[in-house]
Coordinates of C-alpha atoms and ligand atoms in Angstrom, one line a residue:
M1 CA -5.2 13.3 109.7
R2 CA -3.5 16.7 109.3
Y3 CA -1.7 15.5 106.3
L4 CA -4.8 14.2 104.8
S5 CA -6.6 17.5 105.0
L6 CA -3.4 19.2 103.7
I7 CA -3.4 16.9 100.7
L8 CA -7.1 17.5 100.2
L9 CA -6.5 21.2 100.3
L10 CA -3.7 20.9 97.8
V11 CA -5.5 18.7 95.3
P12 CA -7.5 21.5 93.6
T13 CA -4.5 23.8 93.4
L14 CA -2.3 21.1 91.9
A15 CA -5.0 20.2 89.4
K16 CA -5.3 23.8 88.5
S17 CA -1.6 24.4 87.9
A18 CA -1.4 21.2 86.0
N19 CA -4.2 22.4 83.8
N20 CA -2.6 25.8 83.3
T21 CA 0.6 24.1 82.2
Q22 CA -1.4 22.0 79.9
L23 CA -3.3 25.0 78.6
A24 CA -0.1 27.0 78.1
K25 CA 1.4 24.2 76.1
V26 CA -1.2 24.3 73.3
E27 CA 0.7 24.4 70.0
P28 CA -0.6 27.2 67.8
R29 CA -3.4 25.9 65.7
V30 CA -5.6 27.5 63.1
A31 CA -9.1 26.2 63.6
V32 CA -11.5 26.6 60.7
D33 CA -14.8 25.2 59.7
Q34 CA -13.4 22.2 58.0
V35 CA -16.3 22.0 55.5
G36 CA -16.2 25.7 54.7
Y37 CA -17.9 29.0 54.5
L38 CA -20.8 30.4 52.5
T39 CA -19.8 32.9 49.9
G40 CA -21.5 36.0 51.4
H41 CA -20.9 35.1 55.0
Q42 CA -18.3 36.4 57.4
K43 CA -15.2 34.1 57.3
V44 CA -13.1 33.9 60.4
A45 CA -10.4 31.3 61.4
I46 CA -9.8 31.1 65.1
V47 CA -6.1 30.9 65.9
V48 CA -5.3 29.4 69.3
G49 CA -2.0 29.9 71.1
L50 CA -0.7 33.1 69.6
T51 CA 0.5 35.7 72.1
E52 CA 0.8 38.5 69.7
P53 CA -0.7 39.5 66.3
A54 CA 0.8 37.8 63.3
T55 CA 0.5 38.0 59.5
F56 CA -1.7 35.4 57.8
V57 CA -2.3 34.4 54.3
V58 CA -5.1 32.6 52.6
K59 CA -3.9 30.2 49.8
R60 CA -6.0 28.7 47.1
L61 CA -5.6 25.0 46.5
P62 CA -4.2 23.1 44.7
G63 CA -1.6 25.6 43.5
G64 CA -1.1 27.5 46.7
E65 CA -1.7 30.9 45.1
R66 CA -1.9 33.7 47.8
V67 CA -5.4 35.3 47.5
F68 CA -5.5 37.3 50.7
E69 CA -3.2 38.6 53.3
G70 CA -4.1 40.0 56.7
R71 CA -3.2 40.3 60.3
T72 CA -4.6 38.3 63.2
Q73 CA -6.5 40.1 65.9
M74 CA -6.1 39.1 69.5
K75 CA -9.4 38.4 71.2
A76 CA -8.7 36.8 74.5
T77 CA -5.9 35.7 76.9
P78 CA -6.2 32.4 78.7
R79 CA -7.6 34.3 81.7
E80 CA -10.2 36.1 79.6
D81 CA -11.3 33.1 77.6
L82 CA -13.9 31.5 79.9
L83 CA -14.7 28.7 77.4
A84 CA -11.3 27.2 76.7
G85 CA -8.7 29.1 78.7
A86 CA -6.6 29.8 75.6
D87 CA -5.0 32.6 73.7
V88 CA -7.6 33.3 71.1
S89 CA -7.0 35.3 67.9
H90 CA -9.1 35.8 64.8
A91 CA -8.0 35.7 61.2
D92 CA -10.7 37.4 59.2
F93 CA -10.8 36.6 55.5
S94 CA -14.4 37.5 54.8
A95 CA -13.2 39.4 51.7
V96 CA -12.4 36.1 49.9
K97 CA -15.4 35.3 47.9
S98 CA -14.5 33.2 44.9
T99 CA -15.6 29.6 45.0
G100 CA -12.7 27.3 45.7
R101 CA -10.7 25.3 48.2
Y102 CA -8.3 27.1 50.5
V103 CA -6.1 27.0 53.6
V104 CA -5.2 29.7 56.1
E105 CA -1.6 29.9 57.0
V106 CA -0.3 32.0 60.0
A107 CA 3.3 33.1 59.7
G108 CA 5.6 31.2 62.0
A109 CA 2.7 29.3 63.6
A110 CA 0.5 26.8 61.7
V111 CA -1.7 26.1 58.8
S112 CA -5.3 25.1 58.8
V113 CA -6.8 22.1 57.1
P114 CA -8.3 22.8 53.7
F115 CA -11.9 24.0 53.4
D116 CA -14.3 25.3 50.7
I117 CA -15.8 28.6 50.0
G118 CA -18.9 28.6 47.9
P119 CA -22.7 29.0 47.7
N120 CA -23.5 25.4 48.7
V121 CA -20.7 24.0 50.7
Y122 CA -22.8 22.0 53.3
K123 CA -24.6 19.6 50.9
R124 CA -22.6 16.5 51.7
A125 CA -22.5 17.3 55.4
F126 CA -26.3 17.6 55.3
K127 CA -26.6 14.3 53.5
L128 CA -24.4 12.4 55.8
A129 CA -26.0 13.9 59.0
M130 CA -29.5 12.9 57.7
R131 CA -28.5 9.6 56.4
S132 CA -27.1 8.7 59.8
F133 CA -30.8 8.2 60.8
Y134 CA -31.0 5.4 58.3
G135 CA -28.0 3.9 60.1
Q136 CA -30.0 4.1 63.4
R137 CA -32.9 2.1 62.0
C138 CA -34.3 -0.7 64.2
G139 CA -36.1 -3.7 62.9
T140 CA -34.6 -4.0 59.5
N141 CA -31.3 -4.8 57.9
V142 CA -29.2 -1.7 57.2
D143 CA -26.5 -1.2 54.6
M144 CA -24.7 2.2 54.3
G145 CA -23.3 1.3 50.9
P146 CA -22.4 2.3 48.2
E147 CA -20.4 5.1 49.8
F148 CA -19.8 3.2 53.0
P149 CA -20.0 -0.4 51.9
Q150 CA -19.0 -2.4 54.9
Y151 CA -21.2 -0.6 57.3
R152 CA -24.1 -2.9 57.7
Y153 CA -26.2 -5.0 60.1
D154 CA -29.1 -7.4 60.1
A155 CA -32.6 -6.8 61.3
C156 CA -32.7 -6.3 65.1
H157 CA -35.1 -6.2 68.0
L158 CA -37.9 -7.8 66.1
K159 CA -39.6 -9.2 69.1
G160 CA -41.6 -6.8 71.3
A161 CA -43.5 -7.4 74.5
Y162 CA -45.1 -5.5 77.3
H163 CA -43.1 -5.0 80.5
A164 CA -44.9 -5.4 83.8
S165 CA -44.5 -1.7 84.4
S166 CA -46.9 -1.0 81.4
G167 CA -49.9 -2.6 83.1
K168 CA -50.3 -4.9 80.1
T169 CA -49.1 -8.4 79.2
G170 CA -48.2 -10.3 76.1
D171 CA -46.5 -9.6 72.9
H172 CA -46.3 -6.2 71.4
P173 CA -45.3 -6.3 67.7
S174 CA -43.3 -3.1 67.8
V175 CA -40.8 -2.7 65.0
K176 CA -39.2 0.2 63.2
G177 CA -38.1 3.4 64.9
W178 CA -34.5 4.7 65.3
H179 CA -32.1 3.5 67.9
D180 CA -31.8 6.5 70.2
A181 CA -28.1 7.0 70.3
G182 CA -25.1 4.8 71.0
D183 CA -27.5 2.4 72.7
Y184 CA -30.4 0.5 71.1
G185 CA -33.3 1.9 73.1
R186 CA -36.2 3.7 71.6
Y187 CA -37.6 6.5 73.7
I188 CA -40.8 8.5 72.9
V189 CA -39.7 11.7 74.6
N190 CA -36.5 11.9 72.8
S191 CA -38.1 10.8 69.6
G192 CA -40.5 13.8 70.1
L193 CA -38.1 16.7 69.8
T194 CA -36.0 14.7 67.2
T195 CA -38.9 13.9 64.9
G196 CA -40.5 17.3 65.4
T197 CA -37.2 19.1 64.5
L198 CA -36.8 17.1 61.4
L199 CA -40.4 17.6 60.2
W200 CA -39.8 21.3 60.8
A201 CA -36.7 21.2 58.7
W202 CA -38.9 19.9 56.0
E203 CA -41.5 22.6 56.5
F204 CA -38.8 25.3 56.4
Y205 CA -36.5 24.0 53.8
G206 CA -38.3 21.2 52.0
D207 CA -37.6 22.7 48.6
K208 CA -33.9 22.5 49.0
I209 CA -34.0 19.2 50.9
K210 CA -36.0 17.5 48.2
A211 CA -33.1 17.8 45.8
I212 CA -30.8 15.7 47.9
P213 CA -31.2 11.9 47.6
L214 CA -30.3 9.9 50.7
D215 CA -29.7 6.6 49.1
I216 CA -32.0 4.6 51.3
P217 CA -34.1 1.5 50.4
E218 CA -37.2 3.7 49.6
S219 CA -35.2 6.0 47.3
K220 CA -37.1 4.9 44.2
N221 CA -40.6 5.5 45.5
A222 CA -42.6 8.7 44.9
V223 CA -42.1 10.2 48.4
P224 CA -39.0 12.4 49.1
D225 CA -36.3 10.4 50.9
F226 CA -36.2 12.7 53.8
L227 CA -39.9 12.0 54.5
D228 CA -39.4 8.3 54.0
E229 CA -36.7 8.3 56.6
I230 CA -38.8 10.1 59.1
R231 CA -41.7 7.9 58.5
W232 CA -39.7 5.0 59.7
N233 CA -39.7 6.5 63.2
L234 CA -43.3 7.8 63.0
D235 CA -44.5 4.3 62.3
W236 CA -42.8 3.0 65.5
M237 CA -44.1 5.9 67.5
M238 CA -47.7 5.0 66.4
T239 CA -47.2 1.6 67.9
M240 CA -46.5 3.1 71.3
Q241 CA -50.0 4.7 71.7
D242 CA -52.4 2.8 73.9
K243 CA -56.1 2.5 73.1
D244 CA -57.0 5.2 75.5
G245 CA -54.8 7.7 73.7
G246 CA -51.9 7.7 76.2
V247 CA -48.4 7.0 74.9
F248 CA -45.9 4.7 76.6
H249 CA -42.6 6.2 77.5
K250 CA -40.1 3.9 75.9
Q251 CA -39.3 0.5 74.4
T252 CA -35.9 -0.8 75.4
T253 CA -34.2 -3.8 76.9
E254 CA -34.2 -3.7 80.7
R255 CA -30.6 -2.8 80.8
F256 CA -28.1 -1.6 78.1
S257 CA -26.5 -4.3 76.0
G258 CA -22.7 -4.7 75.7
F259 CA -20.9 -3.3 72.7
V260 CA -22.4 -5.7 70.2
M261 CA -24.0 -5.2 66.8
P262 CA -27.8 -4.6 67.1
E263 CA -28.8 -8.1 65.9
K264 CA -26.6 -9.6 68.6
D265 CA -28.5 -7.8 71.3
T266 CA -31.1 -10.5 71.9
M267 CA -32.5 -9.3 75.2
P268 CA -36.3 -8.7 74.8
S269 CA -37.2 -5.2 73.8
V270 CA -40.0 -4.2 76.1
V271 CA -42.6 -1.5 76.3
I272 CA -42.0 0.2 79.6
G273 CA -44.6 2.2 81.5
T274 CA -44.7 4.2 84.7
G275 CA -45.3 1.2 86.9
S276 CA -48.8 2.2 88.1
A277 CA -52.0 3.6 86.6
P278 CA -52.3 5.3 84.2
F279 CA -49.0 3.7 83.1
K280 CA -48.5 6.1 80.2
G281 CA -46.7 9.5 80.8
T282 CA -47.8 13.0 79.9
C283 CA -44.5 14.2 78.5
A284 CA -44.4 11.3 76.1
T285 CA -48.0 11.8 75.2
G286 CA -47.7 15.5 74.7
D287 CA -44.6 15.1 72.5
F288 CA -46.4 12.4 70.5
A289 CA -49.4 14.7 69.9
A290 CA -47.2 17.5 68.7
V291 CA -45.2 15.3 66.3
M292 CA -48.3 13.6 64.9
A293 CA -50.0 17.0 64.4
I294 CA -47.0 18.2 62.3
A295 CA -46.8 14.8 60.5
S296 CA -50.4 15.2 59.5
R297 CA -49.6 18.5 57.7
V298 CA -46.4 17.3 56.2
Y299 CA -47.5 13.9 54.8
K300 CA -50.8 15.3 53.4
P301 CA -49.6 15.7 49.8
Y302 CA -48.0 12.2 49.8
D303 CA -50.3 9.9 51.9
L304 CA -53.7 11.2 52.8
K305 CA -54.6 8.1 54.8
F306 CA -51.5 8.4 57.0
S307 CA -52.1 12.1 57.3
A308 CA -55.6 11.5 58.7
A309 CA -54.4 8.7 61.0
A310 CA -51.6 10.9 62.4
L311 CA -54.1 13.7 63.1
A312 CA -56.5 11.2 64.8
A313 CA -53.7 9.9 66.9
A314 CA -52.6 13.4 67.8
E315 CA -56.1 14.4 68.9
K316 CA -56.5 11.3 71.0
A317 CA -53.1 11.8 72.6
W318 CA -54.0 15.5 73.3
A319 CA -57.2 14.5 75.0
W320 CA -55.3 12.0 77.2
A321 CA -52.7 14.6 78.2
A322 CA -55.4 17.1 79.0
D323 CA -57.0 14.5 81.4
H324 CA -53.6 13.7 82.9
P325 CA -51.7 17.0 83.0
N326 CA -48.5 15.8 84.7
V327 CA -47.9 12.1 84.9
T328 CA -44.1 12.0 85.0
Y329 CA -41.8 9.1 84.4
R330 CA -39.0 7.5 86.3
N331 CA -37.4 4.2 85.6
P332 CA -39.4 1.4 87.3
P333 CA -37.4 -1.1 89.5
G334 CA -35.2 -3.4 87.4
V335 CA -34.9 -0.9 84.4
S336 CA -31.7 0.9 83.9
T337 CA -31.7 2.2 80.4
G338 CA -32.1 6.0 79.7
A339 CA -34.8 7.6 81.8
Y340 CA -35.5 10.8 79.9
G341 CA -37.4 11.7 83.0
D342 CA -38.8 15.2 82.9
P343 CA -40.6 16.6 86.0
D344 CA -42.6 19.2 84.1
C345 CA -44.8 18.2 81.1
S346 CA -46.6 21.5 80.7
D347 CA -44.3 22.6 77.8
E348 CA -45.0 19.3 76.0
R349 CA -48.7 19.9 76.3
M350 CA -48.3 23.5 75.1
W351 CA -46.3 22.3 72.1
A352 CA -49.1 19.8 71.3
A353 CA -51.7 22.5 71.6
A354 CA -49.8 24.9 69.3
E355 CA -49.2 22.3 66.7
L356 CA -52.8 21.1 66.7
W357 CA -54.0 24.6 66.4
R358 CA -51.7 25.1 63.5
T359 CA -52.9 21.9 61.8
T360 CA -56.6 22.2 62.5
A361 CA -57.4 25.8 63.3
T362 CA -59.7 24.5 66.1
A363 CA -60.3 27.1 68.8
K364 CA -60.0 24.8 71.7
Y365 CA -56.3 24.2 70.9
R366 CA -55.5 27.9 70.7
D367 CA -57.4 28.4 73.9
A368 CA -55.4 25.7 75.6
Y369 CA -52.2 27.3 74.4
L370 CA -53.3 30.7 75.6
E371 CA -54.3 29.4 79.0
G372 CA -50.8 28.2 79.7
S373 CA -48.8 30.7 77.8
A374 CA -48.1 33.2 80.6
R375 CA -46.2 30.5 82.5
L376 CA -44.4 29.4 79.4
E377 CA -43.4 32.9 78.5
A378 CA -42.1 33.5 82.0
V379 CA -39.8 30.5 81.7
M380 CA -38.7 31.4 78.2
S381 CA -37.9 35.1 78.6
S382 CA -34.4 36.1 79.6
P383 CA -32.0 34.4 79.5
P384 CA -33.0 32.6 76.3
K385 CA -32.5 28.8 76.4
A386 CA -32.0 26.4 73.6
Q387 CA -34.7 23.8 73.2
S388 CA -33.8 20.3 74.5
W389 CA -35.6 17.0 75.1
P390 CA -37.1 18.1 78.4
N391 CA -37.7 21.7 77.3
V392 CA -39.8 22.1 74.2
G393 CA -41.4 25.4 75.1
N394 CA -39.6 27.2 72.3
M395 CA -41.3 24.9 69.8
A396 CA -44.7 25.8 71.2
V397 CA -44.1 29.5 71.0
W398 CA -42.6 29.3 67.5
A399 CA -45.4 27.0 66.3
M400 CA -47.9 29.6 67.5
A401 CA -46.0 32.4 65.7
L402 CA -45.6 30.4 62.5
G403 CA -49.2 29.1 62.5
Q404 CA -50.7 32.5 61.9
P405 CA -50.5 34.9 59.0
K406 CA -48.8 37.4 61.3
P407 CA -47.1 36.3 64.5
G408 CA -48.5 37.7 67.7
Q409 CA -46.5 40.4 69.5
K410 CA -45.6 38.2 72.4
E411 CA -44.2 35.3 70.3
L412 CA -42.4 37.8 68.1
S413 CA -40.6 39.5 71.0
L414 CA -39.7 36.1 72.6
A415 CA -38.2 34.9 69.4
M416 CA -36.4 38.1 68.6
G417 CA -35.2 38.8 72.2
G418 CA -33.6 35.4 72.4
S419 CA -32.0 35.6 69.0
A420 CA -30.7 39.0 69.6
A421 CA -28.9 37.8 72.7
F422 CA -27.5 34.7 70.9
Y423 CA -26.5 36.8 67.9
G424 CA -24.7 39.3 70.0
M425 CA -22.6 36.6 71.5
N426 CA -21.9 35.2 68.1
L427 CA -20.6 38.6 67.0
N428 CA -18.6 39.5 70.1
L429 CA -17.3 36.6 72.0
P430 CA -13.8 35.2 71.3
W431 CA -15.1 31.9 70.0
K432 CA -17.9 33.5 68.0
I433 CA -20.5 31.1 69.4
S434 CA -23.5 31.7 71.6
M435 CA -22.4 29.3 74.3
N436 CA -22.1 30.2 77.9
P437 CA -19.9 28.1 80.2
D438 CA -23.2 26.8 81.7
D439 CA -24.2 25.5 78.3
Y440 CA -21.5 22.8 78.5
V441 CA -23.9 20.1 79.6
W442 CA -24.2 16.5 78.5
G443 CA -24.8 16.9 74.8
S444 CA -23.5 20.5 74.6
N445 CA -23.0 20.2 70.9
S446 CA -26.7 20.0 70.6
V447 CA -27.0 23.2 72.6
A448 CA -24.8 24.9 70.0
A449 CA -27.0 23.4 67.2
N450 CA -30.3 24.2 68.9
Q451 CA -29.2 27.8 69.5
A452 CA -28.4 28.0 65.8
M453 CA -31.9 26.5 65.1
F454 CA -33.3 29.2 67.4
L455 CA -31.6 31.8 65.2
L456 CA -32.9 30.3 62.0
V457 CA -36.4 30.0 63.2
S458 CA -36.4 33.6 64.5
H459 CA -35.0 34.7 61.2
R460 CA -38.0 33.1 59.5
I461 CA -40.4 34.6 61.9
M462 CA -38.8 38.0 61.6
K463 CA -38.9 38.0 57.9
S464 CA -42.6 37.2 58.0
T465 CA -43.3 40.7 59.4
E466 CA -42.9 44.0 57.6
D467 CA -40.8 45.6 60.3
G468 CA -38.7 42.4 60.5
R469 CA -37.9 42.5 56.8
K470 CA -36.4 45.9 57.3
M471 CA -34.1 44.8 60.1
P472 CA -30.5 44.6 59.1
L473 CA -29.7 41.7 61.5
D474 CA -28.7 38.5 59.8
F475 CA -29.5 35.7 62.2
R476 CA -28.5 33.2 59.6
Q477 CA -24.9 34.4 60.0
G478 CA -25.1 33.8 63.7
A479 CA -26.4 30.3 63.1
A480 CA -23.5 29.7 60.8
E481 CA -21.0 30.7 63.5
N482 CA -22.3 27.9 65.8
L483 CA -22.1 25.5 62.9
H484 CA -18.5 26.5 62.3
Y485 CA -17.7 25.5 65.9
L486 CA -19.2 22.1 65.4
L487 CA -17.4 21.5 62.2
G488 CA -13.9 22.2 63.5
R489 CA -13.6 25.8 64.7
N490 CA -13.1 24.7 68.3
V491 CA -10.2 24.3 70.7
F492 CA -9.5 20.8 69.4
S493 CA -9.6 21.8 65.8
T494 CA -11.7 18.7 65.3
S495 CA -14.9 18.2 63.3
W496 CA -17.5 16.8 65.6
V497 CA -19.3 15.0 62.7
T498 CA -17.8 11.7 61.6
H499 CA -16.6 11.6 58.0
V500 CA -17.1 15.3 57.6
G501 CA -14.2 17.7 57.3
T502 CA -10.6 16.5 57.6
N503 CA -9.8 16.0 61.2
W504 CA -13.0 14.4 62.4
F505 CA -13.4 12.6 65.7
K506 CA -12.9 8.8 65.5
H507 CA -14.4 7.1 68.6
P508 CA -18.0 7.8 69.2
H509 CA -19.7 5.9 72.0
H510 CA -21.8 4.1 69.4
R511 CA -22.3 0.4 69.6
P512 CA -22.2 -0.4 65.8
S513 CA -19.0 1.7 65.5
G514 CA -17.4 -0.1 68.4
A515 CA -18.5 -3.6 67.4
D516 CA -18.3 -3.8 63.6
G517 CA -14.6 -4.5 63.4
I518 CA -14.1 -1.5 61.0
D519 CA -11.5 1.0 62.2
E520 CA -13.5 4.1 61.3
P521 CA -16.9 4.9 62.9
W522 CA -20.3 5.1 61.1
P523 CA -20.8 8.3 59.1
G524 CA -22.7 11.5 59.9
L525 CA -22.7 11.2 63.7
L526 CA -22.5 14.3 65.8
S527 CA -20.5 13.9 69.0
G528 CA -22.3 14.9 72.2
G529 CA -19.4 17.3 72.8
P530 CA -17.7 18.8 75.9
N531 CA -19.4 18.2 79.2
R532 CA -18.2 20.4 82.1
R533 CA -19.2 17.7 84.5
A534 CA -17.1 14.5 84.3
Q535 CA -20.2 12.3 84.2
D536 CA -18.6 9.3 82.6
A537 CA -18.2 7.0 85.6
P538 CA -16.9 4.4 86.1
M539 CA -14.4 4.7 83.3
R540 CA -13.7 8.3 84.0
K541 CA -12.1 9.2 80.7
L542 CA -13.0 12.9 81.1
P543 CA -10.4 15.2 82.7
D544 CA -11.3 17.1 85.9
G545 CA -11.7 20.8 86.1
L546 CA -10.5 22.0 82.7
P547 CA -12.4 24.9 81.2
P548 CA -15.7 23.7 79.8
M549 CA -14.8 23.5 76.1
R550 CA -11.9 21.2 76.9
M551 CA -14.0 18.7 78.8
W552 CA -14.2 16.3 75.9
V553 CA -12.2 13.2 74.9
D554 CA -12.4 11.2 71.7
E555 CA -12.8 7.9 73.5
T556 CA -15.5 5.3 73.1
E557 CA -16.0 4.9 76.8
S558 CA -16.7 8.6 77.3
Y559 CA -20.5 8.3 76.9
A560 CA -21.0 11.6 78.7
S561 CA -19.0 13.5 76.1
N562 CA -18.7 11.4 73.0
E563 CA -21.9 9.6 72.3
N564 CA -24.2 10.3 69.4
A565 CA -27.9 10.8 69.7
I566 CA -30.8 11.3 67.4
N567 CA -32.0 14.5 69.0
W568 CA -28.5 16.0 68.7
N569 CA -28.2 14.9 65.0
A570 CA -31.7 16.3 64.3
A571 CA -30.7 19.8 65.4
L572 CA -27.6 19.5 63.2
V573 CA -29.7 18.5 60.2
F574 CA -32.0 21.5 60.7
V575 CA -29.1 23.9 60.8
L576 CA -27.4 22.3 57.8
A577 CA -30.7 22.4 55.9
G578 CA -30.9 26.1 56.7
M579 CA -27.5 26.6 55.0
L580 CA -28.4 24.7 51.8
N581 CA -28.6 26.7 48.6
Ligands
LIG1 O1 -29.3 13.4 76.4 C1 -29.5 13.0 77.7 C2 -28.9 14.0 78.7 O2 -29.6 15.2 78.6 C3 -28.9 13.4 80.1 O3 -28.2 14.3 80.9 C4 -28.3 12.0 80.1 C5 -28.3 11.4 81.5 O4 -29.6 11.1 81.9 O5 -29.0 11.2 79.2 C6 -28.9 11.6 77.9 O6 -29.6 10.7 77.1 C7 -29.1 9.4 76.9 C8 -30.2 8.5 77.1 O7 -30.6 8.5 78.5 C9 -30.0 7.0 76.7 N1 -29.5 7.0 75.3 C10 -28.3 7.8 75.1 C11 -28.6 9.3 75.4 C12 -27.5 10.2 75.1 O8 -26.4 10.0 76.0
LIG2 ZN1 -32.9 -2.5 66.9

């Protein structure tokens, strides 16, 4: 007994010293954004593992001509670096401005992978990240050729039916939609923020997005590819609305399939409800209303009929949500796919109100927003939080700000306050990102991306006011810093987007990637990223107790750190779109 408690006492200490040895052993590495840097932006490589300043050179490829020389600056010791527990230095080569391909070499230490500098370096990354949605399509055969010719599957999940928990019986012809993630479920709540984010990307950056073809089956029609792709999911979402306006939470199999191709998952795909009246949920219905309200605006120039149908669906959903202010969802007995259970649906209703106000200018929606806004603002003010599937309050506030000729003072200060805090971190912290140790949750890479989106949206809101235009802050630069982290400037020196950069991760928890017999994974997928809690039971691939940024493994089984998901990819698409020229 005494020994046992002694051992238990020692375990954490042992783990810690083991970690420290491991941390100390990091070979010097030069972590860069493996895609590159925009011409006018700050350009910093993060050097890990140097204990004193060193000389570095920037060489232009292919010849190796030395175009810049500088000295690294120490930023943190392992003790000071709360994110990765490493020696962190910066090599700042912002002065390099000619378009080209380069490497950064640190004397006696290491050399980076090659990267580009130029005015439009993120175009391919944007295309692959967005095209990955095509690779998530349900209900049709998918073929990622010509660039990725063997990546294909046949039409899947064509049969739909009502589950007992929906209060209905019989078939439900529900096709289309995107598979949520590495699994084949389709979930309205997660589709909500995903589809809303993508539609916003279009509203913000449509002019630049338009110029980038996605090579999808609809590429030859008159509608921009980006909107064709989103429509695939909107059409499915429409089928999830009940006659009374409420929207069912999800359509999945009762449990997750094995690692098989989608067409080999032959369990019935069922519409799942809350298990008792009213069967639909408020979070799903609120998200749906918000998304359809945006869709009504976005598709108006291309498809009047659909635009009107989307608005009617949104208004009906809104009315249902107003009558059922907080019907929450938990998996009914026998169902073990993702829950996306959110205990508080007020932010979803607010987002719906704000988007409907923006689309229709009808006073009742503005009034509904104003009624709930004090609570929302209290939640949103310091510390600022990135939007996430259960937390769409930011979208509500921003929609309100963007929907008026001049944003209200409150919305403005919320957006600016949050961004100033994030931006300050981007400027000052050793890793130049706006991530706190607490931000390393399941899907932390989407926190980085959504914080970047926060900065980009605030940038737009700021520039819409006269005072804001005069402000010298460049929130776009802050957003780019978080993007650099995702594209390789992290402790692993790994790009967290498949087929993007040089040293990109190889083993997403993604069923088609695991089951297709091809070595390399599907393109354009963002890894969920480090998760400070080792939540990947029972396989337990994640280490214990390392600093948060190191809690990631490139292993298929690590679903809690290395899955892909549509909401995470959507935030990435938004940020990449914001960086297009
Ligand atoms: O992204 C979700 C994360 O916030 C939750 O902590 C986690 C556990 O509930 O679930 C994540 O979502 C998963 C969903 O439930 C099912 N499809 C895969 C999603 C990504 O891992
Ligand atoms: Zn499917």
